[in-house]
Amino acid sequence: MKSTPEHAAIGLRADQIDTPAAVIDLDAMERNIQRMAAFARQNQVRWRPHAKMHKSAAIALLLEQAGACGHCVQKTSEAEALAAGGVRDLFISNEVIAPAKLLRVARLAARLAADGGRLAIAVDSPEGIARLAGAMDAAGSDAGIDVLVEIDVGQGRCGVPPGPEAVALARAVAARPRLRFAGLHAYQGGAQHLRATAERRAAIAHAVHAAAGTRALIEAAGLPVPLVTGAGTGTLAHEATSGVYDELQAGSFLFMDADYAANEPDTTQPAFEHALFIKTQVISTHPTHAVCDAGHKSHAIDSGLPLVHGLAPAHALHYANGGDEHGILHAAGPQARLPALGQTLWLIPGHCDPTVNLHDRLLGVRGGLEHGVVERVIGVDARGALT
């Protein structure tokens, strides 16, 4: 249940925002968008950011205005939520197997096509192709759907091995009248948080080799491969300059998070700023620690605990696990002082994607976290979109 109307936050000073709250620094976010758009143009690659990160149709449309060709999602319900908000070019970069979901996919493909849009989906099995084709037939639309064969280029998750199995799947897709073989999905997610730049570069070199070899085999079999898509925020420079990848799926660049901040910087790609924060307030103080009101119900911890933002190194605070409702703050060094009762702080979440999924709305502040004002309230349209 939402405690206040969404419009009520517009015009609030940043220091008036109730806690805990998910806050976007709009200026930082827009600088990140500009850097990403310029990078894609410079390298002549398409840019299809992952909307599972922000889950917002308004943000998706903002990214498209800056040059994004469309968006990736991971779930059928995410695609439906963004389509309802006006997004018209979507790629479900995941396998969908359940018949009921596939019928939803087929109906969404028809609705988007009728409105001049497009839906694509990934497959990695003959059975998945057969079920998708059956759902398209059952939906009765001749609009069709773009299908990308997913290959495992090192993630160890979904996807067939690069090589002959992918050729067989491409042929199977092309043989179905309502399915269009649209290329290869080759995302190396495991490389995104390898800490050393050299490690990330090596992992993507392997992915590039696998994608290039598979594309050559499919083309030798007589099928054009219009697209190789993949890449994430941690490695996008290597895919963009590979000569093999045509499209970048990076999404976390928009907000960044503490986990990405732990990577060794790569000077070959843009430097993105933190733009998503959790505002929190100190609610209890003690000689050895302070307690804030942002626990795990306000930020995800799967990729580690948040960082306390904006403090000089000598005055840094360490955030420790306090449970669902609380964070425990310790002085990180001998010169650091614990915050006072009632003091507000800004946290950088460990992982932006699931953190966003914990909130109904994001408050967009213009003018910085210290002196800014809430300019936008952005709905998290695909919150809880798990199916």
PDB file of N, CA and C in Angstrom, residues 198-242:
ATOM      1  N   ALA A 198      42.327  -7.234 -17.134  1.00  0.00           N
ATOM      2  CA  ALA A 198      42.896  -8.265 -18.007  1.00  0.00           C
ATOM      3  C   ALA A 198      42.043  -9.527 -17.997  1.00  0.00           C
ATOM      4  N   GLU A 199      41.469  -9.874 -16.851  1.00  0.00           N
ATOM      5  CA  GLU A 199      40.592 -11.049 -16.771  1.00  0.00           C
ATOM      6  C   GLU A 199      39.344 -10.845 -17.618  1.00  0.00           C
ATOM      7  N   ARG A 200      38.756  -9.673 -17.526  1.00  0.00           N
ATOM      8  CA  ARG A 200      37.549  -9.400 -18.313  1.00  0.00           C
ATOM      9  C   ARG A 200      37.864  -9.424 -19.804  1.00  0.00           C
ATOM     10  N   ARG A 201      38.984  -8.834 -20.176  1.00  0.00           N
ATOM     11  CA  ARG A 201      39.381  -8.827 -21.586  1.00  0.00           C
ATOM     12  C   ARG A 201      39.569 -10.251 -22.107  1.00  0.00           C
ATOM     13  N   ALA A 202      40.206 -11.110 -21.324  1.00  0.00           N
ATOM     14  CA  ALA A 202      40.444 -12.488 -21.756  1.00  0.00           C
ATOM     15  C   ALA A 202      39.135 -13.256 -21.891  1.00  0.00           C
ATOM     16  N   ALA A 203      38.217 -13.052 -20.948  1.00  0.00           N
ATOM     17  CA  ALA A 203      36.933 -13.754 -21.009  1.00  0.00           C
ATOM     18  C   ALA A 203      36.151 -13.366 -22.253  1.00  0.00           C
ATOM     19  N   ILE A 204      36.182 -12.086 -22.610  1.00  0.00           N
ATOM     20  CA  ILE A 204      35.443 -11.643 -23.790  1.00  0.00           C
ATOM     21  C   ILE A 204      36.158 -12.067 -25.070  1.00  0.00           C
ATOM     22  N   ALA A 205      37.470 -12.168 -25.039  1.00  0.00           N
ATOM     23  CA  ALA A 205      38.174 -12.686 -26.214  1.00  0.00           C
ATOM     24  C   ALA A 205      37.694 -14.099 -26.533  1.00  0.00           C
ATOM     25  N   HIS A 206      37.485 -14.904 -25.510  1.00  0.00           N
ATOM     26  CA  HIS A 206      36.940 -16.256 -25.706  1.00  0.00           C
ATOM     27  C   HIS A 206      35.525 -16.179 -26.270  1.00  0.00           C
ATOM     28  N   ALA A 207      34.696 -15.286 -25.717  1.00  0.00           N
ATOM     29  CA  ALA A 207      33.316 -15.146 -26.196  1.00  0.00           C
ATOM     30  C   ALA A 207      33.277 -14.692 -27.650  1.00  0.00           C
ATOM     31  N   VAL A 208      34.133 -13.751 -27.999  1.00  0.00           N
ATOM     32  CA  VAL A 208      34.192 -13.253 -29.377  1.00  0.00           C
ATOM     33  C   VAL A 208      34.572 -14.379 -30.335  1.00  0.00           C
ATOM     34  N   HIS A 209      35.561 -15.159 -29.959  1.00  0.00           N
ATOM     35  CA  HIS A 209      35.987 -16.284 -30.802  1.00  0.00           C
ATOM     36  C   HIS A 209      34.841 -17.271 -31.002  1.00  0.00           C
ATOM     37  N   ALA A 210      34.120 -17.585 -29.928  1.00  0.00           N
ATOM     38  CA  ALA A 210      33.012 -18.532 -30.016  1.00  0.00           C
ATOM     39  C   ALA A 210      31.878 -17.987 -30.884  1.00  0.00           C
ATOM     40  N   ALA A 211      31.553 -16.710 -30.710  1.00  0.00           N
ATOM     41  CA  ALA A 211      30.469 -16.111 -31.492  1.00  0.00           C
ATOM     42  C   ALA A 211      30.847 -16.008 -32.964  1.00  0.00           C
ATOM     43  N   ALA A 212      32.083 -15.617 -33.238  1.00  0.00           N
ATOM     44  CA  ALA A 212      32.515 -15.487 -34.633  1.00  0.00           C
ATOM     45  C   ALA A 212      32.525 -16.837 -35.333  1.00  0.00           C
ATOM     46  N   GLY A 213      33.021 -17.861 -34.668  1.00  0.00           N
ATOM     47  CA  GLY A 213      33.051 -19.187 -35.272  1.00  0.00           C
ATOM     48  C   GLY A 213      31.668 -19.727 -35.544  1.00  0.00           C
ATOM     49  N   THR A 214      30.751 -19.497 -34.607  1.00  0.00           N
ATOM     50  CA  THR A 214      29.372 -19.984 -34.785  1.00  0.00           C
ATOM     51  C   THR A 214      28.676 -19.228 -35.902  1.00  0.00           C
ATOM     52  N   ARG A 215      28.870 -17.932 -35.957  1.00  0.00           N
ATOM     53  CA  ARG A 215      28.288 -17.151 -37.059  1.00  0.00           C
ATOM     54  C   ARG A 215      28.792 -17.667 -38.402  1.00  0.00           C
ATOM     55  N   ALA A 216      30.081 -17.952 -38.508  1.00  0.00           N
ATOM     56  CA  ALA A 216      30.644 -18.438 -39.772  1.00  0.00           C
ATOM     57  C   ALA A 216      30.037 -19.782 -40.166  1.00  0.00           C
ATOM     58  N   LEU A 217      29.839 -20.662 -39.198  1.00  0.00           N
ATOM     59  CA  LEU A 217      29.254 -21.974 -39.493  1.00  0.00           C
ATOM     60  C   LEU A 217      27.813 -21.831 -39.988  1.00  0.00           C
ATOM     61  N   ILE A 218      27.040 -20.957 -39.347  1.00  0.00           N
ATOM     62  CA  ILE A 218      25.643 -20.780 -39.754  1.00  0.00           C
ATOM     63  C   ILE A 218      25.573 -20.170 -41.156  1.00  0.00           C
ATOM     64  N   GLU A 219      26.427 -19.196 -41.397  1.00  0.00           N
ATOM     65  CA  GLU A 219      26.436 -18.589 -42.728  1.00  0.00           C
ATOM     66  C   GLU A 219      26.897 -19.584 -43.787  1.00  0.00           C
ATOM     67  N   ALA A 220      27.824 -20.459 -43.436  1.00  0.00           N
ATOM     68  CA  ALA A 220      28.258 -21.494 -44.371  1.00  0.00           C
ATOM     69  C   ALA A 220      27.141 -22.477 -44.680  1.00  0.00           C
ATOM     70  N   ALA A 221      26.194 -22.599 -43.737  1.00  0.00           N
ATOM     71  CA  ALA A 221      25.036 -23.468 -43.958  1.00  0.00           C
ATOM     72  C   ALA A 221      23.953 -22.785 -44.783  1.00  0.00           C
ATOM     73  N   GLY A 222      24.204 -21.548 -45.197  1.00  0.00           N
ATOM     74  CA  GLY A 222      23.265 -20.855 -46.080  1.00  0.00           C
ATOM     75  C   GLY A 222      22.295 -19.918 -45.395  1.00  0.00           C
ATOM     76  N   LEU A 223      22.486 -19.675 -44.100  1.00  0.00           N
ATOM     77  CA  LEU A 223      21.589 -18.779 -43.377  1.00  0.00           C
ATOM     78  C   LEU A 223      22.331 -17.495 -43.011  1.00  0.00           C
ATOM     79  N   PRO A 224      21.814 -16.340 -43.356  1.00  0.00           N
ATOM     80  CA  PRO A 224      22.436 -15.104 -42.905  1.00  0.00           C
ATOM     81  C   PRO A 224      22.265 -14.941 -41.395  1.00  0.00           C
ATOM     82  N   VAL A 225      23.241 -14.335 -40.739  1.00  0.00           N
ATOM     83  CA  VAL A 225      23.183 -14.062 -39.303  1.00  0.00           C
ATOM     84  C   VAL A 225      23.146 -12.540 -39.146  1.00  0.00           C
ATOM     85  N   PRO A 226      21.960 -11.964 -39.067  1.00  0.00           N
ATOM     86  CA  PRO A 226      21.863 -10.499 -39.091  1.00  0.00           C
ATOM     87  C   PRO A 226      22.470  -9.812 -37.874  1.00  0.00           C
ATOM     88  N   LEU A 227      22.586 -10.530 -36.746  1.00  0.00           N
ATOM     89  CA  LEU A 227      22.932  -9.850 -35.509  1.00  0.00           C
ATOM     90  C   LEU A 227      23.640 -10.801 -34.554  1.00  0.00           C
ATOM     91  N   VAL A 228      24.688 -10.296 -33.893  1.00  0.00           N
ATOM     92  CA  VAL A 228      25.240 -10.923 -32.698  1.00  0.00           C
ATOM     93  C   VAL A 228      25.093  -9.912 -31.581  1.00  0.00           C
ATOM     94  N   THR A 229      24.375 -10.290 -30.517  1.00  0.00           N
ATOM     95  CA  THR A 229      24.066  -9.363 -29.439  1.00  0.00           C
ATOM     96  C   THR A 229      24.565  -9.909 -28.116  1.00  0.00           C
ATOM     97  N   GLY A 230      24.991  -9.006 -27.252  1.00  0.00           N
ATOM     98  CA  GLY A 230      25.496  -9.381 -25.937  1.00  0.00           C
ATOM     99  C   GLY A 230      26.107  -8.166 -25.271  1.00  0.00           C
ATOM    100  N   ALA A 231      27.049  -8.408 -24.366  1.00  0.00           N
ATOM    101  CA  ALA A 231      27.816  -7.366 -23.672  1.00  0.00           C
ATOM    102  C   ALA A 231      27.098  -6.860 -22.430  1.00  0.00           C
ATOM    103  N   GLY A 232      27.902  -6.472 -21.449  1.00  0.00           N
ATOM    104  CA  GLY A 232      27.411  -5.883 -20.215  1.00  0.00           C
ATOM    105  C   GLY A 232      28.274  -4.701 -19.827  1.00  0.00           C
ATOM    106  N   THR A 233      27.902  -4.052 -18.761  1.00  0.00           N
ATOM    107  CA  THR A 233      28.578  -2.830 -18.340  1.00  0.00           C
ATOM    108  C   THR A 233      30.051  -3.063 -18.012  1.00  0.00           C
ATOM    109  N   GLY A 234      30.402  -4.246 -17.538  1.00  0.00           N
ATOM    110  CA  GLY A 234      31.779  -4.505 -17.169  1.00  0.00           C
ATOM    111  C   GLY A 234      32.724  -4.749 -18.330  1.00  0.00           C
ATOM    112  N   THR A 235      32.154  -5.085 -19.507  1.00  0.00           N
ATOM    113  CA  THR A 235      33.014  -5.518 -20.623  1.00  0.00           C
ATOM    114  C   THR A 235      32.684  -4.855 -21.946  1.00  0.00           C
ATOM    115  N   LEU A 236      31.755  -3.937 -21.999  1.00  0.00           N
ATOM    116  CA  LEU A 236      31.177  -3.475 -23.266  1.00  0.00           C
ATOM    117  C   LEU A 236      32.204  -2.964 -24.265  1.00  0.00           C
ATOM    118  N   ALA A 237      33.333  -2.447 -23.791  1.00  0.00           N
ATOM    119  CA  ALA A 237      34.342  -1.943 -24.728  1.00  0.00           C
ATOM    120  C   ALA A 237      34.907  -3.054 -25.595  1.00  0.00           C
ATOM    121  N   HIS A 238      35.022  -4.237 -25.032  1.00  0.00           N
ATOM    122  CA  HIS A 238      35.633  -5.347 -25.767  1.00  0.00           C
ATOM    123  C   HIS A 238      34.678  -5.912 -26.818  1.00  0.00           C
ATOM    124  N   GLU A 239      33.394  -6.029 -26.493  1.00  0.00           N
ATOM    125  CA  GLU A 239      32.434  -6.452 -27.501  1.00  0.00           C
ATOM    126  C   GLU A 239      32.286  -5.398 -28.593  1.00  0.00           C
ATOM    127  N   ALA A 240      32.261  -4.126 -28.192  1.00  0.00           N
ATOM    128  CA  ALA A 240      32.024  -3.054 -29.157  1.00  0.00           C
ATOM    129  C   ALA A 240      33.129  -2.960 -30.202  1.00  0.00           C
ATOM    130  N   THR A 241      34.351  -3.271 -29.817  1.00  0.00           N
ATOM    131  CA  THR A 241      35.485  -3.144 -30.740  1.00  0.00           C
ATOM    132  C   THR A 241      35.895  -4.479 -31.359  1.00  0.00           C
ATOM    133  N   SER A 242      35.092  -5.516 -31.138  1.00  0.00           N
ATOM    134  CA  SER A 242      35.467  -6.867 -31.576  1.00  0.00           C
ATOM    135  C   SER A 242      35.316  -7.083 -33.072  1.00  0.00           C
TER     136      SER A 242
END
